[in-house]
Amino acid sequence: AQRVTQPEKLLSVFKGAPVELKCNYSYSGSPELFWYVQYSRQRLQLLLRHISRESIKGFTADLNKGETSFHLKKPFAQEEDSAMYYCALRGQAGTALIFGKGTTLSVSS
Amino acid sequence: DSGVTQTPKHLITATGQRVTLRCSPRSGDLSVYWYQQSLDQGLQFLIQYYNGEERAKGNILERFSAQQFPDLHSELNLSSLELGDSALYFCASSVGPGSSDIQYFGAGTRLSVL
């Protein structure tokens, strides 16, 4: 079955500390992986897409097919990074996104 | 705002009732997706329409139905409402049928069933 697991409900870090939001997936083929972010009182928006291999707002994520992971990383967290982060998967022929339950990132000074 | 628009923002109703949620996609987008976000289940895909036709179906209950109209807006109808239907309902849209498109989300409709 297709599944996305985000093991941490809440991740609290201090400003300037490194951040790693974990995402593991279960899928037998070659999925497409995404990170979406939801800032307070705002809509869900795309942060990263694995096929783009880009860095957005200092965040990066690498697809590790061996470990079936797509962890989100940032070397130095900022207070404005505080938000809810969702990892999502889309299957090869699929259209729907399968979301993890999300991780709340709280960055304090 | 040329983004995905959902109305109403909030809806409070009673068990057994029927409600309609509305979604207008981004200009130029042909696909509309509906997702339900509840505390215990997280964000779950319900159904997708592409250019007026049903494209994909997820965990949508038989009490729920959707359609996409010629002007591409979509409505999600929820009937015989139960307490457990209380959730945030998100609509998303994309340009094409979906297998390689980015989905853009609306702000959601919060449904409270009392």
PDB file of C-alpha atoms in Angstrom:
ATOM      1  CA  ALA A   1       0.000   0.000   0.000  1.00  0.00           C
ATOM      2  CA  GLN A   2       1.080   3.558  -0.615  1.00  0.00           C
ATOM      3  CA  ARG A   3       1.874   5.341   2.594  1.00  0.00           C
ATOM      4  CA  VAL A   4       3.766   8.380   3.827  1.00  0.00           C
ATOM      5  CA  THR A   5       5.055   8.467   7.378  1.00  0.00           C
ATOM      6  CA  GLN A   6       6.192  11.551   9.222  1.00  0.00           C
ATOM      7  CA  PRO A   7       7.303  10.205  12.578  1.00  0.00           C
ATOM      8  CA  GLU A   8       7.459  13.525  14.432  1.00  0.00           C
ATOM      9  CA  LYS A   9       4.302  15.461  15.242  1.00  0.00           C
ATOM     10  CA  LEU A  10       6.291  18.354  16.637  1.00  0.00           C
ATOM     11  CA  LEU A  11       9.860  19.481  16.183  1.00  0.00           C
ATOM     12  CA  SER A  12      11.114  22.357  18.301  1.00  0.00           C
ATOM     13  CA  VAL A  13      14.472  23.974  17.570  1.00  0.00           C
ATOM     14  CA  PHE A  14      16.279  27.203  18.335  1.00  0.00           C
ATOM     15  CA  LYS A  15      16.947  29.832  15.713  1.00  0.00           C
ATOM     16  CA  GLY A  16      20.152  29.058  13.867  1.00  0.00           C
ATOM     17  CA  ALA A  17      20.033  25.328  14.622  1.00  0.00           C
ATOM     18  CA  PRO A  18      19.906  22.733  11.847  1.00  0.00           C
ATOM     19  CA  VAL A  19      16.545  21.233  11.014  1.00  0.00           C
ATOM     20  CA  GLU A  20      15.650  17.830   9.631  1.00  0.00           C
ATOM     21  CA  LEU A  21      12.016  16.881   9.104  1.00  0.00           C
ATOM     22  CA  LYS A  22      11.741  13.178   8.461  1.00  0.00           C
ATOM     23  CA  CYS A  23       9.611  11.557   5.773  1.00  0.00           C
ATOM     24  CA  ASN A  24       9.510   7.883   4.868  1.00  0.00           C
ATOM     25  CA  TYR A  25       7.336   6.384   2.198  1.00  0.00           C
ATOM     26  CA  SER A  26       6.032   3.048   1.092  1.00  0.00           C
ATOM     27  CA  TYR A  27       5.595   2.570  -2.644  1.00  0.00           C
ATOM     28  CA  SER A  28       6.651  -0.239  -4.947  1.00  0.00           C
ATOM     29  CA  GLY A  29       7.466   1.823  -8.031  1.00  0.00           C
ATOM     30  CA  SER A  30       9.044   5.225  -8.636  1.00  0.00           C
ATOM     31  CA  PRO A  31       7.016   7.837  -6.827  1.00  0.00           C
ATOM     32  CA  GLU A  32       7.135  11.569  -7.048  1.00  0.00           C
ATOM     33  CA  LEU A  33       7.741  13.209  -3.666  1.00  0.00           C
ATOM     34  CA  PHE A  34       6.764  16.651  -2.460  1.00  0.00           C
ATOM     35  CA  TRP A  35       7.000  18.833   0.603  1.00  0.00           C
ATOM     36  CA  TYR A  36       4.109  21.201   1.229  1.00  0.00           C
ATOM     37  CA  VAL A  37       4.117  23.894   3.925  1.00  0.00           C
ATOM     38  CA  GLN A  38       1.262  25.606   5.719  1.00  0.00           C
ATOM     39  CA  TYR A  39       2.106  28.821   7.571  1.00  0.00           C
ATOM     40  CA  SER A  40      -0.272  30.083  10.226  1.00  0.00           C
ATOM     41  CA  ARG A  41      -3.604  31.133   8.710  1.00  0.00           C
ATOM     42  CA  GLN A  42      -2.396  30.488   5.187  1.00  0.00           C
ATOM     43  CA  ARG A  43      -3.180  27.848   2.626  1.00  0.00           C
ATOM     44  CA  LEU A  44      -1.098  24.794   1.884  1.00  0.00           C
ATOM     45  CA  GLN A  45       1.639  25.657  -0.610  1.00  0.00           C
ATOM     46  CA  LEU A  46       4.279  23.659  -2.417  1.00  0.00           C
ATOM     47  CA  LEU A  47       7.743  23.991  -0.943  1.00  0.00           C
ATOM     48  CA  LEU A  48       9.759  21.389  -2.839  1.00  0.00           C
ATOM     49  CA  ARG A  49       9.343  18.750  -5.501  1.00  0.00           C
ATOM     50  CA  HIS A  50      12.014  16.061  -5.735  1.00  0.00           C
ATOM     51  CA  ILE A  51      12.283  16.140  -9.510  1.00  0.00           C
ATOM     52  CA  SER A  52      13.138  19.847  -9.399  1.00  0.00           C
ATOM     53  CA  ARG A  53      16.186  19.282  -7.187  1.00  0.00           C
ATOM     54  CA  GLU A  54      16.121  22.910  -6.088  1.00  0.00           C
ATOM     55  CA  SER A  55      16.525  24.745  -2.800  1.00  0.00           C
ATOM     56  CA  ILE A  56      13.623  26.885  -1.646  1.00  0.00           C
ATOM     57  CA  LYS A  57      13.986  29.226   1.357  1.00  0.00           C
ATOM     58  CA  GLY A  58      17.175  27.351   2.234  1.00  0.00           C
ATOM     59  CA  PHE A  59      15.399  23.984   2.405  1.00  0.00           C
ATOM     60  CA  THR A  60      16.576  20.939   0.479  1.00  0.00           C
ATOM     61  CA  ALA A  61      15.340  17.376   0.252  1.00  0.00           C
ATOM     62  CA  ASP A  62      16.947  14.379  -1.384  1.00  0.00           C
ATOM     63  CA  LEU A  63      15.075  11.297  -2.437  1.00  0.00           C
ATOM     64  CA  ASN A  64      16.794   8.202  -1.053  1.00  0.00           C
ATOM     65  CA  LYS A  65      15.229   5.227  -2.805  1.00  0.00           C
ATOM     66  CA  GLY A  66      17.248   2.714  -0.803  1.00  0.00           C
ATOM     67  CA  GLU A  67      15.940   4.033   2.493  1.00  0.00           C
ATOM     68  CA  THR A  68      12.604   5.146   0.945  1.00  0.00           C
ATOM     69  CA  SER A  69      13.054   8.540   2.523  1.00  0.00           C
ATOM     70  CA  PHE A  70      12.660  12.173   1.516  1.00  0.00           C
ATOM     71  CA  HIS A  71      13.827  14.125   4.543  1.00  0.00           C
ATOM     72  CA  LEU A  72      13.608  17.922   4.520  1.00  0.00           C
ATOM     73  CA  LYS A  73      16.692  19.772   5.731  1.00  0.00           C
ATOM     74  CA  LYS A  74      17.796  23.290   6.455  1.00  0.00           C
ATOM     75  CA  PRO A  75      21.196  24.132   7.924  1.00  0.00           C
ATOM     76  CA  PHE A  76      20.097  27.191   9.930  1.00  0.00           C
ATOM     77  CA  ALA A  77      16.474  27.519  11.043  1.00  0.00           C
ATOM     78  CA  GLN A  78      14.748  30.902  11.101  1.00  0.00           C
ATOM     79  CA  GLU A  79      11.734  31.922  13.176  1.00  0.00           C
ATOM     80  CA  GLU A  80       9.728  32.441   9.998  1.00  0.00           C
ATOM     81  CA  ASP A  81      10.175  28.755   9.203  1.00  0.00           C
ATOM     82  CA  SER A  82       7.693  27.919  11.968  1.00  0.00           C
ATOM     83  CA  ALA A  83       4.834  26.146  10.202  1.00  0.00           C
ATOM     84  CA  MET A  84       3.218  22.793   9.517  1.00  0.00           C
ATOM     85  CA  TYR A  85       5.120  20.681   6.990  1.00  0.00           C
ATOM     86  CA  TYR A  86       3.553  17.871   4.998  1.00  0.00           C
ATOM     87  CA  CYS A  87       5.363  15.272   2.972  1.00  0.00           C
ATOM     88  CA  ALA A  88       3.359  13.884   0.044  1.00  0.00           C
ATOM     89  CA  LEU A  89       3.716  11.150  -2.557  1.00  0.00           C
ATOM     90  CA  ARG A  90       2.234  10.698  -5.985  1.00  0.00           C
ATOM     91  CA  GLY A  91       2.415   7.331  -7.723  1.00  0.00           C
ATOM     92  CA  GLN A  92       3.720   6.806 -11.265  1.00  0.00           C
ATOM     93  CA  ALA A  93       0.352   6.801 -12.970  1.00  0.00           C
ATOM     94  CA  GLY A  94      -1.502   8.488 -10.201  1.00  0.00           C
ATOM     95  CA  THR A  95      -2.861  11.936  -9.821  1.00  0.00           C
ATOM     96  CA  ALA A  96      -3.841  12.124  -6.170  1.00  0.00           C
ATOM     97  CA  LEU A  97      -1.407  13.153  -3.493  1.00  0.00           C
ATOM     98  CA  ILE A  98      -0.956  10.891  -0.505  1.00  0.00           C
ATOM     99  CA  PHE A  99      -0.005  12.966   2.509  1.00  0.00           C
ATOM    100  CA  GLY A 100       1.746  12.223   5.724  1.00  0.00           C
ATOM    101  CA  LYS A 101       0.132  13.486   8.908  1.00  0.00           C
ATOM    102  CA  GLY A 102       2.423  16.469   9.064  1.00  0.00           C
ATOM    103  CA  THR A 103       5.106  17.819  11.378  1.00  0.00           C
ATOM    104  CA  THR A 104       4.801  21.116  13.179  1.00  0.00           C
ATOM    105  CA  LEU A 105       8.104  22.951  13.186  1.00  0.00           C
ATOM    106  CA  SER A 106       8.528  25.511  15.940  1.00  0.00           C
ATOM    107  CA  VAL A 107      11.578  27.758  15.789  1.00  0.00           C
ATOM    108  CA  SER A 108      12.219  29.932  18.817  1.00  0.00           C
ATOM    109  CA  SER A 109      14.833  32.561  19.571  1.00  0.00           C
TER     110      SER A 109
ATOM    111  CA  ASP B   1      -7.153  36.722  -6.313  1.00  0.00           C
ATOM    112  CA  SER B   2      -6.496  34.320  -9.175  1.00  0.00           C
ATOM    113  CA  GLY B   3      -5.826  31.419  -6.869  1.00  0.00           C
ATOM    114  CA  VAL B   4      -8.091  28.574  -5.848  1.00  0.00           C
ATOM    115  CA  THR B   5     -11.185  29.941  -4.156  1.00  0.00           C
ATOM    116  CA  GLN B   6     -13.354  27.998  -1.746  1.00  0.00           C
ATOM    117  CA  THR B   7     -16.670  29.033  -0.267  1.00  0.00           C
ATOM    118  CA  PRO B   8     -17.884  29.172   2.384  1.00  0.00           C
ATOM    119  CA  LYS B   9     -14.949  29.454   4.787  1.00  0.00           C
ATOM    120  CA  HIS B  10     -16.930  28.027   7.644  1.00  0.00           C
ATOM    121  CA  LEU B  11     -20.074  25.933   7.776  1.00  0.00           C
ATOM    122  CA  ILE B  12     -21.946  24.828  10.862  1.00  0.00           C
ATOM    123  CA  THR B  13     -24.774  22.375  10.487  1.00  0.00           C
ATOM    124  CA  ALA B  14     -26.572  19.540  12.236  1.00  0.00           C
ATOM    125  CA  THR B  15     -26.415  15.792  11.857  1.00  0.00           C
ATOM    126  CA  GLY B  16     -28.549  14.442   9.053  1.00  0.00           C
ATOM    127  CA  GLN B  17     -28.321  17.618   7.011  1.00  0.00           C
ATOM    128  CA  ARG B  18     -26.876  18.158   3.544  1.00  0.00           C
ATOM    129  CA  VAL B  19     -24.327  20.814   2.547  1.00  0.00           C
ATOM    130  CA  THR B  20     -22.586  21.953  -0.622  1.00  0.00           C
ATOM    131  CA  LEU B  21     -19.025  23.170  -0.732  1.00  0.00           C
ATOM    132  CA  ARG B  22     -17.857  25.171  -3.692  1.00  0.00           C
ATOM    133  CA  CYS B  23     -14.471  25.487  -5.373  1.00  0.00           C
ATOM    134  CA  SER B  24     -13.276  27.712  -8.198  1.00  0.00           C
ATOM    135  CA  PRO B  25      -9.945  26.596  -9.676  1.00  0.00           C
ATOM    136  CA  ARG B  26      -7.088  28.856 -10.705  1.00  0.00           C
ATOM    137  CA  SER B  27      -7.600  30.515 -14.044  1.00  0.00           C
ATOM    138  CA  GLY B  28      -6.601  28.045 -16.765  1.00  0.00           C
ATOM    139  CA  ASP B  29      -6.623  24.970 -14.554  1.00  0.00           C
ATOM    140  CA  LEU B  30      -8.771  22.091 -15.753  1.00  0.00           C
ATOM    141  CA  SER B  31      -8.420  19.694 -12.832  1.00  0.00           C
ATOM    142  CA  VAL B  32     -10.041  20.000  -9.436  1.00  0.00           C
ATOM    143  CA  TYR B  33      -9.232  17.759  -6.479  1.00  0.00           C
ATOM    144  CA  TRP B  34     -11.039  17.432  -3.167  1.00  0.00           C
ATOM    145  CA  TYR B  35      -9.270  16.462   0.051  1.00  0.00           C
ATOM    146  CA  GLN B  36     -10.572  15.981   3.582  1.00  0.00           C
ATOM    147  CA  GLN B  37      -8.415  16.852   6.579  1.00  0.00           C
ATOM    148  CA  SER B  38      -9.488  15.412   9.906  1.00  0.00           C
ATOM    149  CA  LEU B  39      -7.588  15.163  13.179  1.00  0.00           C
ATOM    150  CA  ASP B  40      -7.317  11.397  13.144  1.00  0.00           C
ATOM    151  CA  GLN B  41      -6.956  10.673   9.402  1.00  0.00           C
ATOM    152  CA  GLY B  42      -4.885  13.622   8.245  1.00  0.00           C
ATOM    153  CA  LEU B  43      -5.230  14.865   4.659  1.00  0.00           C
ATOM    154  CA  GLN B  44      -7.015  12.311   2.504  1.00  0.00           C
ATOM    155  CA  PHE B  45      -7.841  12.448  -1.189  1.00  0.00           C
ATOM    156  CA  LEU B  46     -11.523  12.209  -1.994  1.00  0.00           C
ATOM    157  CA  ILE B  47     -12.037  12.734  -5.710  1.00  0.00           C
ATOM    158  CA  GLN B  48     -10.673  14.454  -8.835  1.00  0.00           C
ATOM    159  CA  TYR B  49     -12.394  15.961 -11.848  1.00  0.00           C
ATOM    160  CA  TYR B  50     -10.689  16.895 -15.073  1.00  0.00           C
ATOM    161  CA  ASN B  51     -12.492  19.082 -17.591  1.00  0.00           C
ATOM    162  CA  GLY B  52     -15.890  18.028 -16.315  1.00  0.00           C
ATOM    163  CA  GLU B  53     -15.238  14.309 -16.050  1.00  0.00           C
ATOM    164  CA  GLU B  54     -14.433  12.232 -12.988  1.00  0.00           C
ATOM    165  CA  ARG B  55     -10.746  11.323 -13.218  1.00  0.00           C
ATOM    166  CA  ALA B  56      -9.823   9.580  -9.988  1.00  0.00           C
ATOM    167  CA  LYS B  57     -11.575   8.463  -6.851  1.00  0.00           C
ATOM    168  CA  GLY B  58     -10.192   8.041  -3.377  1.00  0.00           C
ATOM    169  CA  ASN B  59     -11.763   7.301  -0.024  1.00  0.00           C
ATOM    170  CA  ILE B  60     -14.980   9.122  -0.739  1.00  0.00           C
ATOM    171  CA  LEU B  61     -18.073   7.961   1.101  1.00  0.00           C
ATOM    172  CA  GLU B  62     -21.231   7.102  -0.818  1.00  0.00           C
ATOM    173  CA  ARG B  63     -22.984   9.931   1.058  1.00  0.00           C
ATOM    174  CA  PHE B  64     -20.576  12.340  -0.651  1.00  0.00           C
ATOM    175  CA  SER B  65     -20.663  13.319  -4.296  1.00  0.00           C
ATOM    176  CA  ALA B  66     -19.008  15.911  -6.472  1.00  0.00           C
ATOM    177  CA  GLN B  67     -19.283  17.413  -9.895  1.00  0.00           C
ATOM    178  CA  GLN B  68     -17.434  19.861 -12.109  1.00  0.00           C
ATOM    179  CA  PHE B  69     -19.438  22.306 -14.156  1.00  0.00           C
ATOM    180  CA  PRO B  70     -18.767  23.677 -17.680  1.00  0.00           C
ATOM    181  CA  ASP B  71     -17.194  26.809 -16.177  1.00  0.00           C
ATOM    182  CA  LEU B  72     -14.827  24.395 -14.342  1.00  0.00           C
ATOM    183  CA  HIS B  73     -15.940  25.228 -10.830  1.00  0.00           C
ATOM    184  CA  SER B  74     -16.661  22.223  -8.678  1.00  0.00           C
ATOM    185  CA  GLU B  75     -19.063  21.394  -5.891  1.00  0.00           C
ATOM    186  CA  LEU B  76     -18.729  18.765  -3.204  1.00  0.00           C
ATOM    187  CA  ASN B  77     -22.053  17.608  -1.795  1.00  0.00           C
ATOM    188  CA  LEU B  78     -22.132  16.005   1.627  1.00  0.00           C
ATOM    189  CA  SER B  79     -25.392  14.429   2.741  1.00  0.00           C
ATOM    190  CA  SER B  80     -26.787  12.644   5.805  1.00  0.00           C
ATOM    191  CA  LEU B  81     -24.056  14.344   7.757  1.00  0.00           C
ATOM    192  CA  GLU B  82     -22.555  12.662  10.801  1.00  0.00           C
ATOM    193  CA  LEU B  83     -20.453  14.073  13.616  1.00  0.00           C
ATOM    194  CA  GLY B  84     -17.418  12.366  12.105  1.00  0.00           C
ATOM    195  CA  ASP B  85     -17.741  14.405   8.914  1.00  0.00           C
ATOM    196  CA  SER B  86     -16.546  17.471  10.788  1.00  0.00           C
ATOM    197  CA  ALA B  87     -13.282  18.370   9.079  1.00  0.00           C
ATOM    198  CA  LEU B  88     -11.471  20.812   6.847  1.00  0.00           C
ATOM    199  CA  TYR B  89     -12.259  20.239   3.202  1.00  0.00           C
ATOM    200  CA  PHE B  90      -9.621  21.422   0.763  1.00  0.00           C
ATOM    201  CA  CYS B  91      -9.895  21.901  -2.936  1.00  0.00           C
ATOM    202  CA  ALA B  92      -6.837  21.944  -5.177  1.00  0.00           C
ATOM    203  CA  SER B  93      -6.432  22.577  -8.871  1.00  0.00           C
ATOM    204  CA  SER B  94      -3.891  21.825 -11.555  1.00  0.00           C
ATOM    205  CA  VAL B  95      -3.435  22.642 -15.206  1.00  0.00           C
ATOM    206  CA  GLY B  96      -3.633  19.145 -16.629  1.00  0.00           C
ATOM    207  CA  PRO B  97      -4.974  15.739 -15.680  1.00  0.00           C
ATOM    208  CA  GLY B  98      -2.497  15.419 -12.882  1.00  0.00           C
ATOM    209  CA  SER B  99       0.247  12.861 -13.289  1.00  0.00           C
ATOM    210  CA  SER B 100       2.943  15.513 -13.616  1.00  0.00           C
ATOM    211  CA  ASP B 101       1.199  18.674 -12.463  1.00  0.00           C
ATOM    212  CA  ILE B 102       1.633  20.758  -9.364  1.00  0.00           C
ATOM    213  CA  GLN B 103      -1.527  21.007  -7.278  1.00  0.00           C
ATOM    214  CA  TYR B 104      -2.413  24.407  -5.865  1.00  0.00           C
ATOM    215  CA  PHE B 105      -4.606  24.467  -2.787  1.00  0.00           C
ATOM    216  CA  GLY B 106      -7.443  26.645  -1.633  1.00  0.00           C
ATOM    217  CA  ALA B 107      -7.812  27.940   1.899  1.00  0.00           C
ATOM    218  CA  GLY B 108     -10.341  25.264   2.784  1.00  0.00           C
ATOM    219  CA  THR B 109     -13.873  25.069   4.149  1.00  0.00           C
ATOM    220  CA  ARG B 110     -14.197  24.166   7.806  1.00  0.00           C
ATOM    221  CA  LEU B 111     -17.280  22.028   8.349  1.00  0.00           C
ATOM    222  CA  SER B 112     -18.644  21.555  11.848  1.00  0.00           C
ATOM    223  CA  VAL B 113     -21.429  19.024  12.295  1.00  0.00           C
ATOM    224  CA  LEU B 114     -23.198  19.415  15.640  1.00  0.00           C
TER     225      LEU B 114
END
